[in-house]
PDB file of C-alpha atoms in Angstrom:
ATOM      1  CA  UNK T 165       0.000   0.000   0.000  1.00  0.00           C
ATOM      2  CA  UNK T 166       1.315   3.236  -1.039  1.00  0.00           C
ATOM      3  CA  UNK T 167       1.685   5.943   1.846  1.00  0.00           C
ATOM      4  CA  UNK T 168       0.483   9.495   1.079  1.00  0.00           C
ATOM      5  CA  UNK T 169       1.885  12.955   2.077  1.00  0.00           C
ATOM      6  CA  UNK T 170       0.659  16.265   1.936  1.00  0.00           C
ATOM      7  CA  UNK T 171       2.393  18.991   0.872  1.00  0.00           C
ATOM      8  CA  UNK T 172       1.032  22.786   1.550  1.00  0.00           C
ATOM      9  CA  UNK T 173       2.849  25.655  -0.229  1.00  0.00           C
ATOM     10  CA  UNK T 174       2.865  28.753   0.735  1.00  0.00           C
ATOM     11  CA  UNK T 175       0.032  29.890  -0.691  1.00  0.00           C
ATOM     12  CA  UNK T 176      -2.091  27.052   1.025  1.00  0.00           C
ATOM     13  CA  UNK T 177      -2.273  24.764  -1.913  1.00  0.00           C
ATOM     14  CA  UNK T 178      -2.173  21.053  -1.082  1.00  0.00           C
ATOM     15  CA  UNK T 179      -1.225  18.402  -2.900  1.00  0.00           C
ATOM     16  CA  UNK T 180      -1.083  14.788  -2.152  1.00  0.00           C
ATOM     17  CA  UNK T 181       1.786  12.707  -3.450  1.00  0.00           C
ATOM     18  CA  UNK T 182       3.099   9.416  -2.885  1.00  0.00           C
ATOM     19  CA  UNK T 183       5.565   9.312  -0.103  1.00  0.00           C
ATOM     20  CA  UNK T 184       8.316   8.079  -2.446  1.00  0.00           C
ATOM     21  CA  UNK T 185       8.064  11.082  -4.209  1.00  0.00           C
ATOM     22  CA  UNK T 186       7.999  13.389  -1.079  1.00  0.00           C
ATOM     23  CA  UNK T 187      11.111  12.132  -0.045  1.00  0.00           C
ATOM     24  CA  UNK T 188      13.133  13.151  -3.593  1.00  0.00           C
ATOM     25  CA  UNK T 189      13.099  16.295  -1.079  1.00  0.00           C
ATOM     26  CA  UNK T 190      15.849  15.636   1.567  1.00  0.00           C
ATOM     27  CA  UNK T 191      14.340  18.451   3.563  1.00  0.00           C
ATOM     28  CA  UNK T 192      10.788  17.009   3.622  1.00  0.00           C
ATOM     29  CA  UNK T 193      12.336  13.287   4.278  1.00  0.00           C
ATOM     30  CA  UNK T 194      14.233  15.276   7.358  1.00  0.00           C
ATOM     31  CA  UNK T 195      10.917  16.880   8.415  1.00  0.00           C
ATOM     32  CA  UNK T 196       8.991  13.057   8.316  1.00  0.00           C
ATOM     33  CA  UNK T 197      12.114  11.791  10.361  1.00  0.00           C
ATOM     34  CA  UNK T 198      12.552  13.552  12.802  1.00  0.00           C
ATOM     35  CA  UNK T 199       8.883  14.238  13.779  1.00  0.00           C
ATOM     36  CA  UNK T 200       7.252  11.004  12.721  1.00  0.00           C
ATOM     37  CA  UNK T 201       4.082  13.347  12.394  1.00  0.00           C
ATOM     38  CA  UNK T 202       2.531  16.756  10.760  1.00  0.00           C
ATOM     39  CA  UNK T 203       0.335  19.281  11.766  1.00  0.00           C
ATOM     40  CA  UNK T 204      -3.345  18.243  10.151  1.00  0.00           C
ATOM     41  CA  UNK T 205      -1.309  15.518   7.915  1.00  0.00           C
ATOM     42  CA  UNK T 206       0.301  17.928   5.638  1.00  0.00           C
ATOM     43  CA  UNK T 207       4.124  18.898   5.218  1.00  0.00           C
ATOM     44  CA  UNK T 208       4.369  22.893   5.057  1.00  0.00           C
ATOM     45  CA  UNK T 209       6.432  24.303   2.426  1.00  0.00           C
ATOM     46  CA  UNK T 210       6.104  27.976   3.591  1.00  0.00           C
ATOM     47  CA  UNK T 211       8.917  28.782   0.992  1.00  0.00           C
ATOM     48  CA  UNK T 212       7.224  27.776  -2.431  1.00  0.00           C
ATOM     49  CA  UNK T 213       4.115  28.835  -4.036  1.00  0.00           C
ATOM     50  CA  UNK T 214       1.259  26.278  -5.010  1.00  0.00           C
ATOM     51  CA  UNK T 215       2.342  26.780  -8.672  1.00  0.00           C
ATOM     52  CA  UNK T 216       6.042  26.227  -8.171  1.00  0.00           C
ATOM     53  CA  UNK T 217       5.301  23.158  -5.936  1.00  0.00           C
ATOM     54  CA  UNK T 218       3.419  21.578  -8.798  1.00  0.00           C
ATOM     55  CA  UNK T 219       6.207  21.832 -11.236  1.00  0.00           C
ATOM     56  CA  UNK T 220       8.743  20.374  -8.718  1.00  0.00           C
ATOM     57  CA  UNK T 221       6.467  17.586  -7.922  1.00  0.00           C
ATOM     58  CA  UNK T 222       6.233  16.936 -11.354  1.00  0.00           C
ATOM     59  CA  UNK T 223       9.657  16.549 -11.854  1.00  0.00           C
ATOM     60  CA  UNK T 224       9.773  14.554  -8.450  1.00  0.00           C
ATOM     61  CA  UNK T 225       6.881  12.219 -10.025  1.00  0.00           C
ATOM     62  CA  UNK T 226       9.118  11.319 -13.045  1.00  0.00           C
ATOM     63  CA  UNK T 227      12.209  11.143 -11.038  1.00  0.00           C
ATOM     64  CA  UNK T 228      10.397   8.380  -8.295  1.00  0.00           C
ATOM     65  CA  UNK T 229       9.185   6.081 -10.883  1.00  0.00           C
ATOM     66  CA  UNK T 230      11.277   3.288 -10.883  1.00  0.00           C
ATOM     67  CA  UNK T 231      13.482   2.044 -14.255  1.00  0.00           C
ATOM     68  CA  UNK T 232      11.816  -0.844 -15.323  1.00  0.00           C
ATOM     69  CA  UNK T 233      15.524  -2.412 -16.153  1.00  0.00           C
ATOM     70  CA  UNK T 234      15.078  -3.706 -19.673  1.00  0.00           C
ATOM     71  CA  UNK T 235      17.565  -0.903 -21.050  1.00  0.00           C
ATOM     72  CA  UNK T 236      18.845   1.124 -18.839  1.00  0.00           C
ATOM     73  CA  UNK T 237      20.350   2.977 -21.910  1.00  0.00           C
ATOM     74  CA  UNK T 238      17.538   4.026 -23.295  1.00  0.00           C
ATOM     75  CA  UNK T 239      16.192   5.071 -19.910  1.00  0.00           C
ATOM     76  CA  UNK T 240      18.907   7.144 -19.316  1.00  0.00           C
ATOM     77  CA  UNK T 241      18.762   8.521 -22.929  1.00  0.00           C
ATOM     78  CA  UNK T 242      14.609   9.591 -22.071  1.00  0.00           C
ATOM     79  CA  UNK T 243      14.835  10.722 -18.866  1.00  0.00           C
ATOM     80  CA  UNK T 244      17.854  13.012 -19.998  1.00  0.00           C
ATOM     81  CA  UNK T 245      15.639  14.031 -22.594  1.00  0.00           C
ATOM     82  CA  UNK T 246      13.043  14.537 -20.294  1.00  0.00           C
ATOM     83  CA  UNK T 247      15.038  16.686 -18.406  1.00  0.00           C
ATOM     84  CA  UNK T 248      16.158  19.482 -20.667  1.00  0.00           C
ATOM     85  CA  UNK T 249      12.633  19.662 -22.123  1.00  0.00           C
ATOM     86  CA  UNK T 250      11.334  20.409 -18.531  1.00  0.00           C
ATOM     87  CA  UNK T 251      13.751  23.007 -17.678  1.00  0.00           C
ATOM     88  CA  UNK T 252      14.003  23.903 -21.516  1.00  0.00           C
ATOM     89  CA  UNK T 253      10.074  24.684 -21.384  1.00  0.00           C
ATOM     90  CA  UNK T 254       9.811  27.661 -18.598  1.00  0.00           C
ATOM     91  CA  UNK T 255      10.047  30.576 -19.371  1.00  0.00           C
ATOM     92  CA  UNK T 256      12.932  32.386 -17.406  1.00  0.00           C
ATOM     93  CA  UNK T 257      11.222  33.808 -14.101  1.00  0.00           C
ATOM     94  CA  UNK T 258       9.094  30.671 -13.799  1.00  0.00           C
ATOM     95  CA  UNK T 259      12.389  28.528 -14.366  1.00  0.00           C
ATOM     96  CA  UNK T 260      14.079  30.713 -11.121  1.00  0.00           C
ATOM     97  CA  UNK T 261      11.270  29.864  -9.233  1.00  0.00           C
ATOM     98  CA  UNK T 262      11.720  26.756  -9.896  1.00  0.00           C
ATOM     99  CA  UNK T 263      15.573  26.481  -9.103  1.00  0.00           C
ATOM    100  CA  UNK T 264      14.684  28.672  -5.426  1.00  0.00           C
ATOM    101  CA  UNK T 265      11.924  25.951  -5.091  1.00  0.00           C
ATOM    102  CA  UNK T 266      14.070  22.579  -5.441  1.00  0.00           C
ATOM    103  CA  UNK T 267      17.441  24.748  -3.641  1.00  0.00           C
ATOM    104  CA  UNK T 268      14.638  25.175  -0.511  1.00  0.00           C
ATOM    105  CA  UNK T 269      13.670  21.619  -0.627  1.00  0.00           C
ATOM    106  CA  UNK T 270      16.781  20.072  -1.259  1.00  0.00           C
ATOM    107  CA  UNK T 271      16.403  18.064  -4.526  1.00  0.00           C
ATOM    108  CA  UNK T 272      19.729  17.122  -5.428  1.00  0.00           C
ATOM    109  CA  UNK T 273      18.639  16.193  -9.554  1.00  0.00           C
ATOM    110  CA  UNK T 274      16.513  19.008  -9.893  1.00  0.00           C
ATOM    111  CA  UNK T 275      19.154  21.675  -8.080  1.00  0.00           C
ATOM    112  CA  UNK T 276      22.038  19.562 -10.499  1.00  0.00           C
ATOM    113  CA  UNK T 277      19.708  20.223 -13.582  1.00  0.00           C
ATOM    114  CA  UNK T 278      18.613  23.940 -13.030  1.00  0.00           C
ATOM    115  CA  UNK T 279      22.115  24.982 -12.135  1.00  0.00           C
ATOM    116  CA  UNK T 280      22.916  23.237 -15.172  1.00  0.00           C
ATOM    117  CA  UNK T 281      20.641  25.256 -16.900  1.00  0.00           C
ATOM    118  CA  UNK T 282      22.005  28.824 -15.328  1.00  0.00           C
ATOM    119  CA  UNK T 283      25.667  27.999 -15.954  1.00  0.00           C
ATOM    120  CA  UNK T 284      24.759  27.303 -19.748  1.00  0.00           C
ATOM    121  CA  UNK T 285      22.963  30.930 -20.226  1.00  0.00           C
ATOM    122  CA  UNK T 286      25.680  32.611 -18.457  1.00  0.00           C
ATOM    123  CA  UNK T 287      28.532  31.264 -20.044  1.00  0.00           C
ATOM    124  CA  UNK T 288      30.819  33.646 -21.489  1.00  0.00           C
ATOM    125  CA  UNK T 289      28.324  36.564 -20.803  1.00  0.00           C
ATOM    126  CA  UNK T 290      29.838  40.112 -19.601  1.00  0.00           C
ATOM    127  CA  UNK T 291      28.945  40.844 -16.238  1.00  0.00           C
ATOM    128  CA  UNK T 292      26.487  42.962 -17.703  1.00  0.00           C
ATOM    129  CA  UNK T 293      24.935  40.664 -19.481  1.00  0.00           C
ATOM    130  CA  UNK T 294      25.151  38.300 -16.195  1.00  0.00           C
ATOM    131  CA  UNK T 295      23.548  41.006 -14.458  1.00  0.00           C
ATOM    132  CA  UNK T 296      20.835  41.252 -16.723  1.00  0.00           C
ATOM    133  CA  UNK T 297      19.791  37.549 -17.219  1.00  0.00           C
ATOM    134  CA  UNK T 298      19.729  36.865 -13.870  1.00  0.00           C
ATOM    135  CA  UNK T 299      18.261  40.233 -13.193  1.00  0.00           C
ATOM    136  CA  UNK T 300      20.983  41.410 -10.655  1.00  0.00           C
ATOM    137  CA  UNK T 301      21.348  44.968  -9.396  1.00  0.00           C
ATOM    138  CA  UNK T 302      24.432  46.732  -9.921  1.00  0.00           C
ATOM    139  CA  UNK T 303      25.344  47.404  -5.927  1.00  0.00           C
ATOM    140  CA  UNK T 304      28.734  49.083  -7.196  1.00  0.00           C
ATOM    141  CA  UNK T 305      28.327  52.884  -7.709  1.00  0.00           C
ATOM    142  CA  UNK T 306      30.353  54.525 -10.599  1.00  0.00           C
ATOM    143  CA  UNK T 307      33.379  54.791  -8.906  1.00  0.00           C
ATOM    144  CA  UNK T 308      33.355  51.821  -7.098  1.00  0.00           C
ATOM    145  CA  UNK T 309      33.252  50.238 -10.627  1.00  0.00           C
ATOM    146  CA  UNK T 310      35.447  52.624 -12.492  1.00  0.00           C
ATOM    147  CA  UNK T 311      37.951  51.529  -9.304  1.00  0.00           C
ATOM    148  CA  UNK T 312      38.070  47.896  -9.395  1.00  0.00           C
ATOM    149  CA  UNK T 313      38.173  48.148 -13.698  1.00  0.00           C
ATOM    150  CA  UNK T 314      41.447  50.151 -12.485  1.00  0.00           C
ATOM    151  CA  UNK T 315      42.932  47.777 -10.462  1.00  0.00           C
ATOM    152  CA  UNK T 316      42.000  44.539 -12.311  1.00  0.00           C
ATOM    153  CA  UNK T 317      43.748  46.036 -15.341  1.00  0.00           C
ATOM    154  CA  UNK T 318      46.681  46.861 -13.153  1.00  0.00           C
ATOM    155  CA  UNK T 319      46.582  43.189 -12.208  1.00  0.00           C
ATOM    156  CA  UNK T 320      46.484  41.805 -15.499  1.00  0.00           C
ATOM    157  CA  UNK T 321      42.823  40.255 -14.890  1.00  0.00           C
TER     158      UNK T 321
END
């Protein structure tokens, strides 16, 4: 018999889930652990918005099922495939969500694949560009800039 937990996002969403997808979260599996119990049978995930939780448990639903063993290969090859269509698919705001949401609940595959993800669209951008796709403020004033240009070019960086 399958055991069910549910989850409650921040925005009081719940969704029920089999308990061997709950625990592709290391930080829910902690929470079941250590207090055997949760308030009115759901896990709160104060952190992550109903919508964002239902993306990450859809990647934790794929990620859960077990390979059936008959190629591992192949299964490889589609769940790979699998992958980089999910992250591929949101559009850039929803995808940082997403990233914040498995980071919060500790999801080692889905953190691995959505810094994955970042490092590809920042490689070899300016810091401007940096800036800009991962919609950073400049904290450096004019100077402070202009200054550490100076010395970096004194440096030979």
């Amino acid at each position: 018999m399958t055991k069910i937990v549910t989850l409650k996002s921040s925005d009081g969403q719940t969704f029920a889930v089999d308990e061997a997808v709950a625990l592709k979260s290391s930080t829910i599996k902690n929470i079941l652990e250590d207090t055997g119990a949760v308030e009115n049978n759901a896990v709160s995930v104060p952190s992550v918005d109903g919508k964002t939780l239902a993306k990450v448990i859809e990647n934790c639903n794929k990620h859960a099922k077990e390979p059936s063993g008959l190629d591992e290969k192949a299964e490889v090859d589609e769940m790979e495939k699998w992958d980089a269509e999910f992250v591929y698919l949101l559009d850039r705001e929803f995808f940082f969500d997403v990233a914040l949401g498995a980071y919060f609940l500790n999801i080692r595959g889905l953190i691995d694949l959505t810094c994955g993800k970042i490092a590809d669209m920042t490689r070899g951008k300016t810091v401007e560009q940096m800036r800009e796709i991962l919609n950073l403020e400049n904290d450096f004033t004019v100077e402070e800039e202009a200054e550490i240009r100076r010395k970096k070019k004194c440096l030979g960086i």
